[in-house]
């Protein structure tokens, strides 16, 4: 499905969910969850294409595969956290949504630590090389 089809599907699903919710709250929530699941499953193929494009760009730019993997993981963590927190908010669990976002931030920090060390080592080596010349 293309972008506009998915957006149209999301709007129709939201309207249908609101209508169904007037008669049965649980059924309305199920309509919304099913629509959201369908949308996410519809874009999985596009995500794999983005990962391949990032790897190609990184290879042409001289980046190692480890750095690209960290970037892709960070993007995945950010989106997964955002989706989970939004779902918690939709279900009325605001406190759980905040905790989910906190977990995502902590996961991103722990993922970034090896890169920070790598950058620090590169800068230290660069400074040493410039001082010895």
JSON list of C-alpha atoms in Angstrom, two decimals:
[
{"chain": "A", "resi": 1, "resn": "UNK", "atom": "CA", "xyz": [0.00, 0.00, 0.00]},
{"chain": "A", "resi": 2, "resn": "UNK", "atom": "CA", "xyz": [1.19, 3.50, -0.68]},
{"chain": "A", "resi": 3, "resn": "UNK", "atom": "CA", "xyz": [1.30, 6.29, 1.88]},
{"chain": "A", "resi": 4, "resn": "UNK", "atom": "CA", "xyz": [-2.04, 7.88, 1.06]},
{"chain": "A", "resi": 5, "resn": "UNK", "atom": "CA", "xyz": [-3.81, 4.52, 1.14]},
{"chain": "A", "resi": 6, "resn": "UNK", "atom": "CA", "xyz": [-2.40, 3.79, 4.59]},
{"chain": "A", "resi": 7, "resn": "UNK", "atom": "CA", "xyz": [-3.37, 7.24, 5.85]},
{"chain": "A", "resi": 8, "resn": "UNK", "atom": "CA", "xyz": [-6.87, 6.81, 4.43]},
{"chain": "A", "resi": 9, "resn": "UNK", "atom": "CA", "xyz": [-7.12, 3.38, 6.03]},
{"chain": "A", "resi": 10, "resn": "UNK", "atom": "CA", "xyz": [-6.04, 4.87, 9.38]},
{"chain": "A", "resi": 11, "resn": "UNK", "atom": "CA", "xyz": [-8.69, 7.60, 9.20]},
{"chain": "A", "resi": 12, "resn": "UNK", "atom": "CA", "xyz": [-11.44, 5.15, 8.22]},
{"chain": "A", "resi": 13, "resn": "UNK", "atom": "CA", "xyz": [-10.35, 2.79, 11.00]},
{"chain": "A", "resi": 14, "resn": "UNK", "atom": "CA", "xyz": [-10.42, 5.63, 13.54]},
{"chain": "A", "resi": 15, "resn": "UNK", "atom": "CA", "xyz": [-13.92, 6.68, 12.48]},
{"chain": "A", "resi": 16, "resn": "UNK", "atom": "CA", "xyz": [-15.14, 3.08, 12.55]},
{"chain": "A", "resi": 17, "resn": "UNK", "atom": "CA", "xyz": [-13.56, 2.58, 15.96]},
{"chain": "A", "resi": 18, "resn": "UNK", "atom": "CA", "xyz": [-15.36, 5.66, 17.33]},
{"chain": "A", "resi": 19, "resn": "UNK", "atom": "CA", "xyz": [-18.68, 4.45, 15.97]},
{"chain": "A", "resi": 20, "resn": "UNK", "atom": "CA", "xyz": [-18.25, 0.93, 17.35]},
{"chain": "A", "resi": 21, "resn": "UNK", "atom": "CA", "xyz": [-17.04, 2.30, 20.70]},
{"chain": "A", "resi": 22, "resn": "UNK", "atom": "CA", "xyz": [-20.39, 4.01, 21.23]},
{"chain": "A", "resi": 23, "resn": "UNK", "atom": "CA", "xyz": [-22.04, 0.60, 21.38]},
{"chain": "A", "resi": 24, "resn": "UNK", "atom": "CA", "xyz": [-19.24, -1.57, 22.78]},
{"chain": "A", "resi": 25, "resn": "UNK", "atom": "CA", "xyz": [-16.07, 0.01, 24.17]},
{"chain": "A", "resi": 26, "resn": "UNK", "atom": "CA", "xyz": [-14.01, -3.18, 24.01]},
{"chain": "A", "resi": 27, "resn": "UNK", "atom": "CA", "xyz": [-14.99, -3.89, 20.42]},
{"chain": "A", "resi": 28, "resn": "UNK", "atom": "CA", "xyz": [-14.10, -0.34, 19.41]},
{"chain": "A", "resi": 29, "resn": "UNK", "atom": "CA", "xyz": [-10.68, -0.74, 20.99]},
{"chain": "A", "resi": 30, "resn": "UNK", "atom": "CA", "xyz": [-10.22, -4.03, 19.11]},
{"chain": "A", "resi": 31, "resn": "UNK", "atom": "CA", "xyz": [-11.05, -2.33, 15.81]},
{"chain": "A", "resi": 32, "resn": "UNK", "atom": "CA", "xyz": [-8.42, 0.33, 16.51]},
{"chain": "A", "resi": 33, "resn": "UNK", "atom": "CA", "xyz": [-5.80, -2.24, 17.54]},
{"chain": "A", "resi": 34, "resn": "UNK", "atom": "CA", "xyz": [-6.46, -4.41, 14.49]},
{"chain": "A", "resi": 35, "resn": "UNK", "atom": "CA", "xyz": [-6.22, -1.39, 12.19]},
{"chain": "A", "resi": 36, "resn": "UNK", "atom": "CA", "xyz": [-2.96, -0.32, 13.82]},
{"chain": "A", "resi": 37, "resn": "UNK", "atom": "CA", "xyz": [-1.52, -3.82, 13.50]},
{"chain": "A", "resi": 38, "resn": "UNK", "atom": "CA", "xyz": [-2.46, -3.94, 9.81]},
{"chain": "A", "resi": 39, "resn": "UNK", "atom": "CA", "xyz": [-0.77, -0.60, 9.17]},
{"chain": "A", "resi": 40, "resn": "UNK", "atom": "CA", "xyz": [2.42, -1.66, 10.94]},
{"chain": "A", "resi": 41, "resn": "UNK", "atom": "CA", "xyz": [2.55, -4.96, 9.08]},
{"chain": "A", "resi": 42, "resn": "UNK", "atom": "CA", "xyz": [2.02, -3.13, 5.79]},
{"chain": "A", "resi": 43, "resn": "UNK", "atom": "CA", "xyz": [5.16, -1.04, 6.21]},
{"chain": "A", "resi": 44, "resn": "UNK", "atom": "CA", "xyz": [7.59, -3.75, 7.34]},
{"chain": "A", "resi": 45, "resn": "UNK", "atom": "CA", "xyz": [8.80, -4.36, 3.78]},
{"chain": "A", "resi": 46, "resn": "UNK", "atom": "CA", "xyz": [9.59, -0.66, 3.38]},
{"chain": "A", "resi": 47, "resn": "UNK", "atom": "CA", "xyz": [11.64, -0.68, 6.59]},
{"chain": "A", "resi": 48, "resn": "UNK", "atom": "CA", "xyz": [13.91, -3.44, 5.33]},
{"chain": "A", "resi": 49, "resn": "UNK", "atom": "CA", "xyz": [14.54, -1.37, 2.20]},
{"chain": "A", "resi": 50, "resn": "UNK", "atom": "CA", "xyz": [15.60, 1.59, 4.33]},
{"chain": "A", "resi": 51, "resn": "UNK", "atom": "CA", "xyz": [18.05, -0.59, 6.27]},
{"chain": "A", "resi": 52, "resn": "UNK", "atom": "CA", "xyz": [19.60, -1.80, 3.02]},
{"chain": "A", "resi": 53, "resn": "UNK", "atom": "CA", "xyz": [19.89, 1.77, 1.71]},
{"chain": "A", "resi": 54, "resn": "UNK", "atom": "CA", "xyz": [21.59, 2.90, 4.94]},
{"chain": "A", "resi": 55, "resn": "UNK", "atom": "CA", "xyz": [24.10, 0.06, 4.65]},
{"chain": "A", "resi": 56, "resn": "UNK", "atom": "CA", "xyz": [24.85, 1.03, 1.06]},
{"chain": "A", "resi": 57, "resn": "UNK", "atom": "CA", "xyz": [25.36, 4.70, 1.94]},
{"chain": "A", "resi": 58, "resn": "UNK", "atom": "CA", "xyz": [27.54, 3.77, 4.90]},
{"chain": "A", "resi": 59, "resn": "UNK", "atom": "CA", "xyz": [29.70, 1.48, 2.79]},
{"chain": "A", "resi": 60, "resn": "UNK", "atom": "CA", "xyz": [30.24, 4.20, 0.18]},
{"chain": "A", "resi": 61, "resn": "UNK", "atom": "CA", "xyz": [31.08, 6.68, 2.95]},
{"chain": "A", "resi": 62, "resn": "UNK", "atom": "CA", "xyz": [33.61, 4.39, 4.59]},
{"chain": "A", "resi": 63, "resn": "UNK", "atom": "CA", "xyz": [31.63, 3.64, 7.77]},
{"chain": "A", "resi": 64, "resn": "UNK", "atom": "CA", "xyz": [31.99, 0.20, 9.29]},
{"chain": "A", "resi": 65, "resn": "UNK", "atom": "CA", "xyz": [29.04, -2.16, 9.59]},
{"chain": "A", "resi": 66, "resn": "UNK", "atom": "CA", "xyz": [29.02, -1.89, 13.39]},
{"chain": "A", "resi": 67, "resn": "UNK", "atom": "CA", "xyz": [28.25, 1.84, 13.32]},
{"chain": "A", "resi": 68, "resn": "UNK", "atom": "CA", "xyz": [25.45, 1.35, 10.82]},
{"chain": "A", "resi": 69, "resn": "UNK", "atom": "CA", "xyz": [24.01, -1.47, 12.94]},
{"chain": "A", "resi": 70, "resn": "UNK", "atom": "CA", "xyz": [23.95, 0.84, 15.96]},
{"chain": "A", "resi": 71, "resn": "UNK", "atom": "CA", "xyz": [22.17, 3.55, 13.96]},
{"chain": "A", "resi": 72, "resn": "UNK", "atom": "CA", "xyz": [19.56, 1.10, 12.66]},
{"chain": "A", "resi": 73, "resn": "UNK", "atom": "CA", "xyz": [19.05, -0.31, 16.17]},
{"chain": "A", "resi": 74, "resn": "UNK", "atom": "CA", "xyz": [18.63, 3.20, 17.58]},
{"chain": "A", "resi": 75, "resn": "UNK", "atom": "CA", "xyz": [16.01, 4.05, 14.97]},
{"chain": "A", "resi": 76, "resn": "UNK", "atom": "CA", "xyz": [14.22, 0.80, 15.73]},
{"chain": "A", "resi": 77, "resn": "UNK", "atom": "CA", "xyz": [14.26, 1.44, 19.47]},
{"chain": "A", "resi": 78, "resn": "UNK", "atom": "CA", "xyz": [12.97, 4.99, 19.00]},
{"chain": "A", "resi": 79, "resn": "UNK", "atom": "CA", "xyz": [10.07, 3.95, 16.78]},
{"chain": "A", "resi": 80, "resn": "UNK", "atom": "CA", "xyz": [9.16, 0.90, 18.86]},
{"chain": "A", "resi": 81, "resn": "UNK", "atom": "CA", "xyz": [9.18, 2.97, 22.03]},
{"chain": "A", "resi": 82, "resn": "UNK", "atom": "CA", "xyz": [7.06, 5.69, 20.44]},
{"chain": "A", "resi": 83, "resn": "UNK", "atom": "CA", "xyz": [4.50, 3.16, 19.19]},
{"chain": "A", "resi": 84, "resn": "UNK", "atom": "CA", "xyz": [4.33, 1.36, 22.55]},
{"chain": "A", "resi": 85, "resn": "UNK", "atom": "CA", "xyz": [3.95, 4.63, 24.48]},
{"chain": "A", "resi": 86, "resn": "UNK", "atom": "CA", "xyz": [1.21, 5.83, 22.12]},
{"chain": "A", "resi": 87, "resn": "UNK", "atom": "CA", "xyz": [-0.61, 2.54, 22.55]},
{"chain": "A", "resi": 88, "resn": "UNK", "atom": "CA", "xyz": [-0.38, 2.89, 26.34]},
{"chain": "A", "resi": 89, "resn": "UNK", "atom": "CA", "xyz": [-1.79, 6.42, 26.10]},
{"chain": "A", "resi": 90, "resn": "UNK", "atom": "CA", "xyz": [-4.61, 5.22, 23.85]},
{"chain": "A", "resi": 91, "resn": "UNK", "atom": "CA", "xyz": [-5.48, 2.66, 26.49]},
{"chain": "A", "resi": 92, "resn": "UNK", "atom": "CA", "xyz": [-5.55, 5.39, 29.16]},
{"chain": "A", "resi": 93, "resn": "UNK", "atom": "CA", "xyz": [-2.31, 4.31, 30.84]},
{"chain": "A", "resi": 94, "resn": "UNK", "atom": "CA", "xyz": [-0.39, 7.59, 30.82]},
{"chain": "A", "resi": 95, "resn": "UNK", "atom": "CA", "xyz": [1.94, 6.62, 33.66]},
{"chain": "A", "resi": 96, "resn": "UNK", "atom": "CA", "xyz": [2.87, 3.40, 31.85]},
{"chain": "A", "resi": 97, "resn": "UNK", "atom": "CA", "xyz": [3.50, 5.41, 28.66]},
{"chain": "A", "resi": 98, "resn": "UNK", "atom": "CA", "xyz": [5.93, 7.69, 30.51]},
{"chain": "A", "resi": 99, "resn": "UNK", "atom": "CA", "xyz": [7.78, 4.68, 31.92]},
{"chain": "A", "resi": 100, "resn": "UNK", "atom": "CA", "xyz": [7.93, 3.11, 28.44]},
{"chain": "A", "resi": 101, "resn": "UNK", "atom": "CA", "xyz": [9.50, 6.29, 27.07]},
{"chain": "A", "resi": 102, "resn": "UNK", "atom": "CA", "xyz": [12.01, 6.28, 29.93]},
{"chain": "A", "resi": 103, "resn": "UNK", "atom": "CA", "xyz": [12.98, 2.69, 29.12]},
{"chain": "A", "resi": 104, "resn": "UNK", "atom": "CA", "xyz": [13.48, 3.66, 25.47]},
{"chain": "A", "resi": 105, "resn": "UNK", "atom": "CA", "xyz": [15.74, 6.56, 26.43]},
{"chain": "A", "resi": 106, "resn": "UNK", "atom": "CA", "xyz": [17.82, 4.36, 28.72]},
{"chain": "A", "resi": 107, "resn": "UNK", "atom": "CA", "xyz": [18.12, 1.73, 25.99]},
{"chain": "A", "resi": 108, "resn": "UNK", "atom": "CA", "xyz": [19.32, 4.40, 23.56]},
{"chain": "A", "resi": 109, "resn": "UNK", "atom": "CA", "xyz": [21.90, 5.64, 26.06]},
{"chain": "A", "resi": 110, "resn": "UNK", "atom": "CA", "xyz": [23.29, 2.14, 26.64]},
{"chain": "A", "resi": 111, "resn": "UNK", "atom": "CA", "xyz": [23.40, 1.59, 22.88]},
{"chain": "A", "resi": 112, "resn": "UNK", "atom": "CA", "xyz": [25.36, 4.84, 22.40]},
{"chain": "A", "resi": 113, "resn": "UNK", "atom": "CA", "xyz": [28.06, 4.15, 25.01]},
{"chain": "A", "resi": 114, "resn": "UNK", "atom": "CA", "xyz": [30.29, 2.00, 22.73]},
{"chain": "A", "resi": 115, "resn": "UNK", "atom": "CA", "xyz": [30.07, 4.64, 20.01]},
{"chain": "A", "resi": 116, "resn": "UNK", "atom": "CA", "xyz": [31.02, 7.36, 22.46]},
{"chain": "A", "resi": 117, "resn": "UNK", "atom": "CA", "xyz": [34.10, 5.36, 23.49]},
{"chain": "A", "resi": 118, "resn": "UNK", "atom": "CA", "xyz": [34.99, 4.78, 19.84]},
{"chain": "A", "resi": 119, "resn": "UNK", "atom": "CA", "xyz": [34.69, 8.49, 19.02]},
{"chain": "A", "resi": 120, "resn": "UNK", "atom": "CA", "xyz": [36.76, 9.38, 22.10]},
{"chain": "A", "resi": 121, "resn": "UNK", "atom": "CA", "xyz": [39.51, 6.96, 21.02]},
{"chain": "A", "resi": 122, "resn": "UNK", "atom": "CA", "xyz": [39.49, 8.39, 17.49]},
{"chain": "A", "resi": 123, "resn": "UNK", "atom": "CA", "xyz": [39.75, 11.96, 18.81]},
{"chain": "A", "resi": 124, "resn": "UNK", "atom": "CA", "xyz": [42.55, 11.01, 21.21]},
{"chain": "A", "resi": 125, "resn": "UNK", "atom": "CA", "xyz": [44.47, 9.37, 18.37]},
{"chain": "A", "resi": 126, "resn": "UNK", "atom": "CA", "xyz": [43.90, 12.38, 16.14]},
{"chain": "A", "resi": 127, "resn": "UNK", "atom": "CA", "xyz": [45.22, 14.75, 18.81]},
{"chain": "A", "resi": 128, "resn": "UNK", "atom": "CA", "xyz": [48.28, 12.54, 19.43]},
{"chain": "A", "resi": 129, "resn": "UNK", "atom": "CA", "xyz": [49.04, 12.39, 15.72]},
{"chain": "A", "resi": 130, "resn": "UNK", "atom": "CA", "xyz": [48.73, 16.16, 15.33]},
{"chain": "A", "resi": 131, "resn": "UNK", "atom": "CA", "xyz": [51.03, 16.78, 18.32]},
{"chain": "A", "resi": 132, "resn": "UNK", "atom": "CA", "xyz": [53.73, 14.45, 17.04]},
{"chain": "A", "resi": 133, "resn": "UNK", "atom": "CA", "xyz": [53.90, 16.15, 13.66]}
]
